[in-house]
Coordinates of C-alpha atoms in Angstrom, one line a residue:
Chain V
M1 CA 20.6 -4.8 5.0
K2 CA 16.9 -5.5 4.1
F3 CA 16.6 -7.2 7.5
M4 CA 18.0 -4.1 9.2
A5 CA 15.5 -1.8 7.3
L6 CA 12.6 -4.0 8.4
L7 CA 13.8 -4.2 12.0
Q8 CA 14.1 -0.4 12.1
R9 CA 10.6 -0.2 10.8
E10 CA 9.3 -2.5 13.5
L11 CA 11.0 -0.6 16.2
H12 CA 9.7 2.6 14.8
A13 CA 6.2 1.2 14.9
Y14 CA 6.6 0.2 18.6
F15 CA 8.4 3.2 20.0
F16 CA 6.4 5.8 18.1
S17 CA 3.0 4.6 19.3
P18 CA 1.3 5.6 22.5
M19 CA -0.1 2.1 22.8
A20 CA 3.4 0.7 23.5
Y21 CA 3.9 3.0 26.4
L22 CA 0.5 2.2 27.9
I23 CA 1.3 -1.5 27.7
M24 CA 4.7 -0.8 29.2
A25 CA 3.2 1.2 32.1
A26 CA 0.6 -1.5 32.8
Y27 CA 3.1 -4.2 32.8
L28 CA 5.5 -2.3 35.1
F29 CA 2.6 -1.4 37.4
F30 CA 1.5 -5.0 37.9
T31 CA 5.0 -6.5 38.2
G32 CA 6.0 -3.7 40.5
Y33 CA 3.0 -4.1 42.7
S34 CA 3.5 -7.8 43.0
T35 CA 7.2 -7.2 43.7
A36 CA 6.3 -4.9 46.6
F37 CA 3.8 -7.4 47.8
I38 CA 6.4 -10.2 47.8
F39 CA 8.9 -7.9 49.5
D40 CA 6.4 -7.4 52.2
I41 CA 5.5 -11.0 52.8
Y42 CA 9.2 -12.1 53.0
N43 CA 9.9 -9.3 55.3
Q44 CA 7.2 -10.2 57.7
N45 CA 8.2 -13.8 57.8
R46 CA 11.9 -13.0 57.9
L47 CA 12.7 -15.1 54.9
D48 CA 15.7 -14.8 52.6
L49 CA 14.5 -12.8 49.7
T50 CA 15.9 -13.5 46.2
M51 CA 15.0 -12.4 42.7
R52 CA 13.6 -15.9 42.0
E53 CA 10.0 -15.0 43.0
I54 CA 10.2 -11.7 41.1
F55 CA 11.1 -13.6 37.9
S56 CA 8.2 -15.9 38.6
T57 CA 5.9 -12.8 38.7
M58 CA 7.3 -11.4 35.5
E59 CA 7.0 -14.7 33.7
F60 CA 3.4 -14.9 34.8
F61 CA 2.5 -11.3 33.6
S62 CA 4.3 -12.0 30.3
I63 CA 1.2 -14.1 29.4
F64 CA -0.7 -10.9 29.4
L65 CA 2.1 -8.7 27.9
V66 CA 3.2 -10.8 25.0
P67 CA -0.2 -11.0 23.2
L68 CA -0.4 -7.2 23.3
I69 CA 3.1 -6.9 21.8
S70 CA 2.7 -9.6 19.1
M71 CA -0.9 -9.0 18.0
R72 CA 0.0 -6.2 15.6
L73 CA 3.0 -7.9 13.9
I74 CA 1.3 -9.2 10.8
A75 CA -2.4 -8.9 11.5
E76 CA -2.2 -5.1 11.5
E77 CA -0.4 -5.1 8.2
R78 CA -2.9 -7.5 6.7
K79 CA -5.8 -5.4 7.9
S80 CA -4.3 -2.1 6.6
G81 CA -3.1 -3.6 3.4
T82 CA 0.5 -2.8 3.9
L83 CA 1.3 -6.5 3.8
E84 CA 0.7 -6.3 0.1
M85 CA 3.4 -3.7 -0.3
L86 CA 5.7 -5.7 1.9
V87 CA 5.4 -9.1 0.2
T88 CA 5.5 -7.6 -3.3
A89 CA 8.9 -6.0 -2.5
P90 CA 11.8 -8.3 -3.3
I91 CA 12.3 -9.7 0.2
D92 CA 11.8 -13.3 1.2
D93 CA 9.2 -14.3 3.8
L94 CA 11.8 -15.6 6.1
T95 CA 13.5 -12.2 6.4
I96 CA 10.1 -10.6 7.1
I97 CA 9.3 -13.0 9.9
L98 CA 12.8 -12.8 11.4
A99 CA 12.7 -9.0 11.4
K100 CA 9.3 -8.9 12.9
F101 CA 10.3 -11.4 15.6
A102 CA 13.5 -9.5 16.4
G103 CA 11.6 -6.2 16.6
S104 CA 9.1 -7.6 19.1
L105 CA 11.9 -9.2 21.1
V106 CA 13.8 -6.0 21.3
F107 CA 10.7 -4.2 22.5
Y108 CA 10.2 -7.0 25.1
V109 CA 13.8 -6.6 26.3
V110 CA 13.6 -2.8 26.5
L111 CA 10.4 -3.1 28.4
H112 CA 12.2 -5.1 31.1
I113 CA 15.0 -2.6 31.6
P114 CA 13.0 -0.7 34.3
T115 CA 12.6 -3.9 36.2
L116 CA 16.2 -3.5 37.2
V117 CA 14.8 -1.1 39.8
Y118 CA 13.4 -4.1 41.6
L119 CA 16.9 -5.5 41.6
Y120 CA 18.3 -2.3 43.0
V121 CA 15.7 -2.2 45.8
M122 CA 16.6 -5.8 46.7
H123 CA 20.3 -4.9 46.6
Q124 CA 19.7 -2.4 49.3
H125 CA 18.1 -4.8 51.7
A126 CA 19.1 -8.3 50.9
N127 CA 21.5 -10.4 48.7
P128 CA 19.9 -10.9 45.3
E129 CA 22.4 -13.6 44.3
Y130 CA 23.7 -12.1 41.1
G131 CA 24.5 -15.4 39.4
S132 CA 20.8 -16.4 39.5
V133 CA 19.8 -12.9 38.5
I134 CA 21.7 -13.2 35.2
T135 CA 20.3 -16.7 34.5
G136 CA 16.9 -15.5 35.6
Y137 CA 16.9 -12.7 33.0
L138 CA 18.3 -15.1 30.4
G139 CA 15.4 -17.4 31.2
L140 CA 12.9 -14.6 31.0
L141 CA 14.3 -13.6 27.6
L142 CA 14.0 -17.2 26.3
V143 CA 10.4 -17.5 27.7
G144 CA 9.6 -14.1 26.0
A145 CA 11.1 -15.3 22.7
L146 CA 9.0 -18.5 22.9
Y147 CA 5.8 -16.6 23.7
L148 CA 6.5 -14.0 21.0
S149 CA 7.0 -16.7 18.4
I150 CA 3.6 -18.2 19.3
G151 CA 2.1 -14.7 19.1
L152 CA 3.7 -14.1 15.8
L153 CA 2.3 -17.3 14.3
V154 CA -1.2 -16.4 15.6
S155 CA -0.8 -12.9 14.2
A156 CA 0.1 -14.4 10.8
V157 CA -3.1 -16.3 10.6
A158 CA -5.6 -14.2 12.6
R159 CA -8.1 -11.9 10.9
D160 CA -7.3 -8.8 12.9
Q161 CA -5.4 -7.7 16.0
I162 CA -8.1 -8.3 18.5
V163 CA -8.5 -11.9 17.5
A164 CA -4.8 -12.3 17.4
S165 CA -4.3 -11.0 20.9
L166 CA -7.2 -13.1 22.4
V167 CA -6.1 -16.3 20.7
T168 CA -2.5 -15.7 21.7
F169 CA -3.5 -15.1 25.3
V170 CA -5.6 -18.2 25.5
A171 CA -2.8 -20.3 24.0
L172 CA -0.3 -19.0 26.4
F173 CA -2.6 -19.3 29.3
V174 CA -3.4 -23.0 28.5
L175 CA 0.4 -23.6 28.1
Y176 CA 1.0 -22.0 31.4
T177 CA -1.7 -23.9 33.2
I178 CA -0.5 -27.3 31.9
S179 CA 3.0 -26.3 32.8
S180 CA 2.3 -25.4 36.4
Y181 CA 0.3 -28.6 36.7
A182 CA 3.2 -30.6 35.4
Q183 CA 5.5 -28.8 37.7
S184 CA 3.3 -29.5 40.7
I185 CA 3.2 -33.2 40.0
T186 CA 6.9 -33.4 39.5
S187 CA 7.4 -32.0 42.9
T188 CA 5.2 -34.6 44.6
A189 CA 5.9 -38.2 45.0
F190 CA 2.9 -39.4 42.9
G191 CA 4.0 -40.4 39.5
I192 CA 1.6 -40.6 36.6
P193 CA 2.3 -42.2 33.2
W194 CA 2.4 -38.9 31.3
Q195 CA 4.2 -37.0 33.9
K196 CA 7.6 -36.9 32.3
V197 CA 6.1 -35.9 28.9
V198 CA 3.9 -33.2 30.3
A199 CA 6.7 -31.9 32.4
Y200 CA 8.9 -31.7 29.4
I201 CA 6.4 -30.0 27.2
G202 CA 5.5 -27.5 29.9
F203 CA 8.2 -24.9 29.8
L204 CA 7.9 -23.9 33.5
T205 CA 10.1 -26.9 34.4
H206 CA 12.7 -25.6 32.0
Y207 CA 12.4 -22.1 33.2
E208 CA 12.7 -23.3 36.8
S209 CA 16.4 -24.1 36.5
F210 CA 17.1 -20.6 35.2
R211 CA 15.5 -19.1 38.2
K212 CA 17.6 -21.3 40.4
G213 CA 20.7 -20.1 38.7
V214 CA 21.3 -23.3 36.8
L215 CA 22.3 -23.1 33.1
D216 CA 21.3 -26.4 31.6
S217 CA 22.0 -26.9 27.9
R218 CA 18.8 -29.1 27.7
D219 CA 16.7 -26.1 28.7
L220 CA 18.5 -23.8 26.2
V221 CA 17.8 -26.4 23.5
Y222 CA 14.2 -26.7 24.5
F223 CA 13.4 -23.0 24.4
S224 CA 15.4 -22.3 21.2
S225 CA 14.1 -25.3 19.3
V226 CA 10.4 -24.6 20.2
T227 CA 10.8 -21.0 19.2
V228 CA 12.4 -22.0 15.9
V229 CA 9.5 -24.3 15.2
F230 CA 7.0 -21.5 15.7
L231 CA 9.0 -19.1 13.6
F232 CA 9.1 -21.7 10.9
L233 CA 5.3 -22.2 11.1
S234 CA 5.0 -18.4 10.9
V235 CA 6.9 -18.3 7.6
R236 CA 4.6 -21.0 6.3
A237 CA 1.6 -19.0 7.4
L238 CA 2.8 -15.9 5.6
E239 CA 3.5 -18.0 2.5
S240 CA 0.0 -19.5 2.7
R241 CA -1.4 -16.7 0.5
R242 CA 0.5 -18.5 -2.3
W243 CA -1.5 -21.7 -2.0
R244 CA -4.7 -20.7 -0.3
Chain B
M1 CA 12.5 -22.8 -19.0
S2 CA 13.5 -21.6 -22.4
S3 CA 14.0 -18.0 -21.5
N4 CA 17.4 -16.4 -21.9
A5 CA 18.8 -13.0 -21.8
A6 CA 19.4 -12.8 -25.5
A7 CA 15.7 -13.3 -26.3
V8 CA 14.5 -10.6 -24.0
S9 CA 14.8 -7.8 -26.5
S10 CA 12.6 -9.5 -29.0
T11 CA 10.1 -11.2 -26.7
P12 CA 7.4 -9.3 -25.0
V13 CA 8.2 -7.9 -21.6
I14 CA 5.0 -9.3 -20.1
S15 CA 3.5 -12.4 -21.4
V16 CA 0.4 -13.9 -19.9
H17 CA -0.9 -17.2 -21.1
D18 CA -4.3 -18.6 -20.1
L19 CA -4.2 -17.0 -16.7
R20 CA -6.8 -18.2 -14.2
K21 CA -7.3 -17.4 -10.6
R22 CA -10.0 -18.8 -8.4
F23 CA -11.0 -17.8 -4.9
A24 CA -12.8 -20.6 -3.1
G25 CA -13.9 -22.0 -6.4
V26 CA -15.1 -18.8 -7.9
A27 CA -13.1 -17.6 -10.9
A28 CA -11.9 -14.0 -10.5
V29 CA -9.8 -14.3 -13.6
D30 CA -11.0 -16.8 -16.2
G31 CA -8.4 -17.6 -18.8
I32 CA -6.9 -14.4 -20.1
S33 CA -3.9 -14.1 -22.4
F34 CA -2.1 -11.1 -23.5
E35 CA 1.3 -9.7 -24.2
V36 CA 2.9 -6.3 -23.5
E37 CA 5.8 -5.1 -25.6
R38 CA 8.7 -3.1 -24.2
G39 CA 7.9 0.5 -23.7
E40 CA 4.2 -0.1 -24.2
V41 CA 1.5 1.6 -22.1
L42 CA -1.4 -0.8 -21.7
G43 CA -4.7 0.4 -20.2
F44 CA -6.7 -2.1 -18.4
L45 CA -10.3 -1.2 -18.5
G46 CA -13.2 -2.7 -16.7
P47 CA -15.8 -2.3 -14.1
N48 CA -15.1 -3.1 -10.4
G49 CA -14.9 -6.8 -9.8
A50 CA -13.9 -7.6 -13.4
G51 CA -10.6 -9.1 -12.4
K52 CA -8.2 -6.2 -12.9
T53 CA -6.8 -6.1 -9.4
T54 CA -6.4 -9.9 -9.3
T55 CA -4.5 -9.9 -12.6
M56 CA -2.3 -7.0 -11.4
R57 CA -1.6 -8.7 -8.1
I58 CA -0.4 -11.8 -9.9
L59 CA 1.8 -9.7 -12.1
A60 CA 3.3 -8.1 -9.0
G61 CA 3.9 -11.4 -7.4
F62 CA 1.4 -11.0 -4.5
F63 CA -0.1 -14.4 -5.2
P64 CA 0.4 -17.0 -7.9
P65 CA -2.2 -17.9 -10.5
S66 CA -4.4 -20.9 -10.1
E67 CA -3.6 -21.9 -13.6
G68 CA -1.7 -20.5 -16.6
R69 CA 1.7 -18.9 -17.0
V70 CA 2.9 -15.4 -16.5
R71 CA 6.3 -14.3 -17.5
I72 CA 7.9 -11.0 -16.8
A73 CA 11.1 -10.2 -18.7
G74 CA 11.4 -13.9 -19.2
H75 CA 11.0 -14.7 -15.5
D76 CA 8.2 -16.9 -14.3
V77 CA 6.1 -15.1 -11.6
V78 CA 5.9 -18.3 -9.6
T79 CA 9.3 -19.9 -9.8
E80 CA 11.3 -16.7 -10.1
S81 CA 9.1 -14.5 -7.9
M82 CA 12.1 -12.6 -6.4
A83 CA 13.4 -11.6 -9.8
V84 CA 10.0 -10.5 -10.9
R85 CA 9.4 -8.4 -7.8
A86 CA 12.7 -6.7 -8.4
L87 CA 11.7 -5.7 -11.9
V88 CA 8.1 -4.5 -11.2
G89 CA 7.1 -1.3 -9.5
Y90 CA 3.7 -2.0 -8.1
M91 CA 1.1 0.4 -6.8
P92 CA -1.9 -1.3 -5.2
E93 CA -5.4 0.2 -5.6
S94 CA -5.9 1.5 -2.1
V95 CA -2.2 2.6 -1.7
P96 CA -1.6 1.2 1.7
L97 CA 1.2 3.1 3.5
Y98 CA 2.6 3.2 7.0
H99 CA 0.7 6.2 8.3
D100 CA 3.1 6.8 11.2
M101 CA 6.1 7.5 9.0
R102 CA 7.2 10.6 7.3
V103 CA 7.3 10.7 3.5
E104 CA 11.0 10.7 3.2
E105 CA 11.5 8.1 5.9
Y106 CA 9.0 5.8 4.1
L107 CA 10.7 6.2 0.8
D108 CA 14.1 5.5 2.5
F109 CA 12.6 2.4 4.0
R110 CA 11.1 1.2 0.8
S111 CA 14.4 1.9 -1.1
R112 CA 16.3 -0.2 1.4
I113 CA 13.9 -3.2 1.3
K114 CA 13.9 -3.0 -2.5
G115 CA 17.7 -3.2 -2.5
V116 CA 18.6 0.3 -3.8
A117 CA 22.4 0.7 -3.2
L118 CA 23.4 3.1 -0.4
R119 CA 25.2 5.5 -2.7
D120 CA 22.1 5.8 -5.0
R121 CA 19.5 6.1 -2.3
Q122 CA 19.5 9.8 -1.7
T123 CA 19.6 10.5 -5.4
R124 CA 16.6 8.2 -6.1
I125 CA 14.6 9.6 -3.2
G126 CA 15.3 13.1 -4.6
V127 CA 14.3 12.1 -8.1
V128 CA 11.0 10.5 -7.1
L129 CA 10.1 13.3 -4.7
E130 CA 10.5 15.7 -7.6
R131 CA 8.8 13.6 -10.2
C132 CA 5.8 12.9 -8.1
L133 CA 5.6 16.5 -6.9
L134 CA 6.2 15.5 -3.3
A135 CA 9.1 17.9 -2.4
E136 CA 6.9 20.1 -0.3
V137 CA 5.6 17.3 1.9
R138 CA 8.8 15.3 2.3
K139 CA 8.9 15.9 6.0
R140 CA 5.2 15.4 6.7
I141 CA 3.7 12.4 8.4
I142 CA 1.9 10.2 5.8
G143 CA -1.2 9.8 8.0
Q144 CA -1.8 13.5 7.9
L145 CA -1.6 13.8 4.1
S146 CA -4.5 14.2 1.8
K147 CA -5.6 11.3 -0.4
G148 CA -3.9 12.9 -3.4
F149 CA -0.6 13.2 -1.7
R150 CA -0.8 9.6 -0.5
Q151 CA -1.5 8.4 -4.0
R152 CA 1.7 10.2 -5.1
V153 CA 3.7 8.6 -2.3
G154 CA 2.4 5.3 -3.6
L155 CA 3.6 6.2 -7.1
A156 CA 6.9 7.4 -5.7
D157 CA 7.3 4.1 -3.9
A158 CA 6.6 2.2 -7.2
L159 CA 9.3 4.2 -8.9
I160 CA 11.9 4.3 -6.1
S161 CA 14.1 1.4 -7.4
D162 CA 13.7 2.6 -11.0
P163 CA 12.0 -0.6 -12.2
P164 CA 11.6 -1.1 -15.9
I165 CA 8.0 -2.3 -15.5
L166 CA 5.2 -0.5 -13.7
V167 CA 1.9 -2.0 -12.6
L168 CA -0.4 0.7 -11.4
D169 CA -3.8 -0.3 -10.1
E170 CA -6.3 2.6 -10.4
P171 CA -3.6 5.3 -10.0
T172 CA -6.1 8.2 -10.3
I173 CA -9.0 7.0 -8.2
G174 CA -10.1 9.4 -5.6
L175 CA -8.2 12.3 -6.9
D176 CA -9.6 15.7 -7.7
P177 CA -9.6 17.0 -11.3
N178 CA -6.4 18.9 -10.9
Q179 CA -4.5 16.0 -9.4
I180 CA -5.8 13.7 -12.0
R181 CA -4.4 16.0 -14.7
Q182 CA -1.1 16.0 -13.0
A183 CA -1.1 12.3 -12.5
R184 CA -1.9 11.7 -16.1
T185 CA 1.0 13.9 -17.2
V186 CA 3.3 12.0 -14.9
M187 CA 2.1 8.7 -16.3
K188 CA 2.5 9.8 -19.8
E189 CA 6.1 10.8 -19.1
L190 CA 6.6 7.4 -17.5
G191 CA 5.5 5.7 -20.6
R192 CA 8.5 7.0 -22.4
D193 CA 11.0 4.9 -20.5
H194 CA 8.9 2.3 -18.8
T195 CA 6.6 -0.5 -19.7
V196 CA 3.4 0.3 -18.0
I197 CA 0.2 -1.5 -17.2
L198 CA -2.4 0.7 -15.6
S199 CA -6.0 -0.1 -14.7
T200 CA -8.8 2.4 -14.7
H201 CA -12.5 2.7 -15.4
I202 CA -12.2 6.2 -16.7
L203 CA -12.2 6.3 -20.5
P204 CA -10.5 9.7 -21.2
E205 CA -7.7 8.5 -19.0
V206 CA -7.0 5.5 -21.2
E207 CA -7.2 7.7 -24.3
M208 CA -4.7 10.1 -22.9
V209 CA -2.1 7.9 -21.5
C210 CA -2.3 4.5 -23.2
R211 CA -1.6 3.3 -26.6
R212 CA -3.5 0.1 -26.3
V213 CA -6.5 -0.8 -24.3
M214 CA -7.7 -4.1 -23.0
I215 CA -11.3 -4.4 -21.8
I216 CA -12.0 -7.0 -19.2
D217 CA -15.3 -8.1 -17.8
K218 CA -16.2 -11.0 -15.5
G219 CA -12.6 -12.3 -15.6
K220 CA -12.4 -12.5 -19.4
I221 CA -10.9 -10.2 -22.0
V222 CA -13.8 -8.8 -24.0
A223 CA -11.8 -6.6 -26.3
T224 CA -8.2 -5.6 -27.0
D225 CA -7.8 -2.6 -29.2
S226 CA -5.7 0.4 -30.0
V227 CA -6.8 3.8 -28.7
E228 CA -7.4 4.9 -32.3
N229 CA -10.1 2.4 -32.7
L230 CA -11.7 3.4 -29.4
R231 CA -11.6 6.9 -30.6
A232 CA -13.4 5.9 -33.8
A233 CA -16.2 4.8 -31.7
R234 CA -16.8 8.3 -30.6
G235 CA -18.1 9.1 -34.1
H236 CA -21.2 7.5 -33.0
A237 CA -22.0 10.1 -30.4
S238 CA -25.5 11.3 -30.2
V239 CA -26.9 14.8 -30.1
R240 CA -29.3 15.9 -27.5
V241 CA -31.7 18.7 -28.4
E242 CA -34.5 20.6 -26.6
I243 CA -36.7 22.5 -28.9
R244 CA -39.9 24.4 -28.3
G245 CA -42.3 23.4 -31.1
D246 CA -44.8 20.9 -32.3
R247 CA -43.6 17.4 -31.7
A248 CA -44.5 15.8 -35.0
Q249 CA -43.2 18.8 -37.0
V250 CA -40.0 18.9 -35.1
K251 CA -39.4 15.2 -35.5
S252 CA -40.1 15.0 -39.2
A253 CA -37.9 18.1 -39.8
L254 CA -35.0 16.7 -37.8
A255 CA -35.3 13.3 -39.4
G256 CA -34.5 15.0 -42.7
V257 CA -31.2 16.5 -41.5
P258 CA -28.4 14.7 -43.3
G259 CA -26.6 12.3 -40.9
V260 CA -29.4 11.8 -38.5
E261 CA -30.0 8.0 -38.3
S262 CA -32.6 7.8 -35.7
I263 CA -34.5 9.9 -33.2
E264 CA -35.4 8.9 -29.7
E265 CA -37.8 10.8 -27.4
L266 CA -36.5 11.7 -24.0
G267 CA -39.8 13.3 -22.9
G268 CA -40.8 16.9 -22.8
A269 CA -43.7 19.0 -21.7
D270 CA -45.4 22.3 -22.5
G271 CA -44.6 22.1 -26.1
V272 CA -40.9 21.5 -25.4
Q273 CA -39.5 18.4 -27.1
R274 CA -36.5 16.7 -25.7
L275 CA -34.9 14.4 -28.3
L276 CA -31.8 12.3 -28.8
L277 CA -30.5 12.1 -32.3
R278 CA -28.2 9.3 -33.2
Q279 CA -25.8 10.2 -35.9
G280 CA -23.8 8.2 -38.4
A281 CA -20.1 7.5 -38.1
G282 CA -17.9 10.6 -38.6
Q283 CA -21.0 12.8 -38.8
D284 CA -21.8 16.0 -36.9
V285 CA -25.4 17.0 -37.3
R286 CA -25.4 19.9 -35.0
E287 CA -25.2 22.7 -37.6
G288 CA -27.8 21.0 -39.7
V289 CA -30.1 20.8 -36.8
A290 CA -29.6 24.4 -35.9
A291 CA -30.3 25.5 -39.4
E292 CA -33.5 23.5 -39.5
V293 CA -34.7 25.0 -36.2
A294 CA -33.9 28.5 -37.4
K295 CA -35.8 27.9 -40.6
H296 CA -38.9 27.0 -38.7
G297 CA -38.6 29.7 -36.1
W298 CA -38.7 27.2 -33.2
G299 CA -37.1 28.0 -29.8
L300 CA -33.8 26.2 -29.5
R301 CA -33.2 25.6 -25.8
E302 CA -30.4 23.1 -25.9
L303 CA -28.1 21.5 -28.5
A304 CA -25.4 19.3 -27.1
L305 CA -23.3 16.3 -28.0
Q306 CA -24.1 13.4 -25.8
A307 CA -20.9 11.9 -24.5
I308 CA -20.3 8.2 -25.1
T309 CA -20.2 6.6 -21.7
L310 CA -18.2 3.6 -20.7
D311 CA -21.6 1.9 -20.1
E312 CA -22.2 2.2 -23.8
I313 CA -18.8 1.0 -24.8
F314 CA -19.3 -2.0 -22.6
G315 CA -22.8 -2.4 -23.9
R316 CA -21.5 -2.5 -27.4
I317 CA -18.7 -4.9 -26.7
T318 CA -20.7 -7.3 -24.6
T319 CA -23.5 -7.5 -27.1
G320 CA -20.9 -8.6 -29.5
A321 CA -21.0 -5.6 -31.8
G322 CA -17.4 -4.7 -31.2
I323 CA -16.0 -1.2 -30.6
E324 CA -16.8 0.0 -34.1
G325 CA -20.2 -1.7 -34.0
E326 CA -23.5 0.0 -34.4
A327 CA -24.9 2.0 -31.6
G328 CA -28.3 0.3 -31.8
A329 CA -27.8 -1.8 -28.8
T330 CA -26.8 1.0 -26.5
P331 CA -28.9 1.9 -23.5
A332 CA -30.6 5.3 -23.5
A333 CA -27.8 7.8 -22.8
G334 CA -30.1 10.2 -21.1
G335 CA -29.2 8.8 -17.7
N336 CA -25.5 9.6 -18.1
A337 CA -24.8 8.6 -14.6
M338 CA -21.4 7.4 -15.5
S339 CA -19.5 10.5 -16.5
A340 CA -16.6 8.8 -18.0
G341 CA -17.7 10.7 -21.0
V342 CA -15.9 11.6 -24.2
S343 CA -17.1 14.8 -25.8
A344 CA -16.7 14.1 -29.5
G345 CA -14.6 16.7 -31.3
V346 CA -13.1 18.0 -28.2
G347 CA -9.5 17.1 -27.4
P348 CA -8.5 15.4 -24.2
T349 CA -9.0 18.5 -22.1
P350 CA -10.1 18.5 -18.5
G351 CA -13.5 19.3 -19.9
G352 CA -13.6 15.9 -21.4
G353 CA -16.6 14.9 -19.3
F354 CA -14.9 14.4 -16.0
E355 CA -16.8 15.2 -12.9
P356 CA -15.2 14.7 -9.5
G357 CA -16.7 12.0 -7.4
S358 CA -18.4 10.2 -10.2
S359 CA -15.5 8.3 -11.6
T360 CA -16.5 5.2 -9.7
G361 CA -19.4 4.5 -11.9
R362 CA -22.0 1.9 -11.6
Q363 CA -21.4 -1.4 -13.2
P364 CA -23.1 -2.3 -16.4

């Protein structure tokens, strides 16, 4: 019940702020523009168009989107002092973190509902391969959850929202870059000693199978366990006022 | 842990033992111990930075002490933090609130995270809205409310789960005189069925609302006393006079008035003497002074009791003289920048020396 109250509060904070709609509009503009661009290229080259490339685009723009969603989670409350009201109420820190995480994830999901338009457009002109659409969205959800858990941890330690969003962005960007590097070397014949490790840590390789329409339990385990680790670290960060 | 339910009725509700809190090596609270009995209203008096807020945050379970033990209703604030937080209604100094919520929504949210049962929720919200005079703004967005209303929302929040213990950090800071009066009335009422700790640096407030006062300075308790003893200190108030007449004559005549212990010159020009007369405990020299002036036919331009300021109280205590000590060590009261004044002989009326905007006095 306390969890639900907190979750509602988080959703209220998202959906009653103009900022959220600005972020939503920007995200949809960039992904929509890229989608139109991809449509065009595939059309010119008479290639078979699938949603795979669209998911790739959304996954890339999530690097910019997630820091803007997650920055306020705890940093805002610390800055405005409401964190004091929150943690002196009889709720444990885990519930606070989980509710905040769930709230941001719900916002992330809602924000992707309009992207179904891309699917509709594709449905009109090509075969979107619905099996891979479902796993693609599932993959996007898992990537979003992972990104958000990183953003939540940063928000829990950052001084204010600006710092939180910048640090989160840099962290996600570095992760993404390492990831695409790892992916590129897996696809070539040249093996390097760390290749397997880097490829495993970089989540793009795990996301890749979702885009292809493959549900692999190893990838599910990867995403959920890394997310859980970051949520756990966030709880510790929130508790840190107790020993700092 | 030796605490048990049976012992609660006889043991103090709040017991603080050798509490210390350091931030980056600097002691904010430096070894304080005190106890609060059930139903007591304790005033926590001290300048900014004295350690009031730190102590109250520890009591509210915001952060643990660096050293020492704090028990609330037998529960340790560190090991049984959840139980403590459920028992304490806490109102932080700046009253942080979610500015995008409506008053009623906010209280509903707070009642839910504080675990108020569904069937009681509407009743509790109604009770606190009425008690904190918020009924008229229940549908308003908090961010658009005035400071006074926000303060009341903070108090309503502290009361929403009907906790037996209230920890209120500067509940009247930033309010206008009318709101302060209302807030004090509410707090006085709360004192009947709650154990209350409130912090302030306004002297009349402590006198009105609290039965016991604890003065804290630089992280240490410098005095704990009943309000009666604090009141006794008012007997040492001085009298300020402005008289047109020869300086030497005026001074010698006034020195002869019974009760006048010493005379201090505050300046004066054009044959007008401005003097500060210190009077003995329980004395009131005003009529004697007036009679003397009339006898000599001087022009009496002003005759007023000089309020005791918090500065003076602090001065007395920190110089080791104690609350009932002599007034000799007090600074010249002429400045009177800190208007936490107490007009001797006047009841705790709104005229008790309060001036809006000046309650955040300078530190001694």
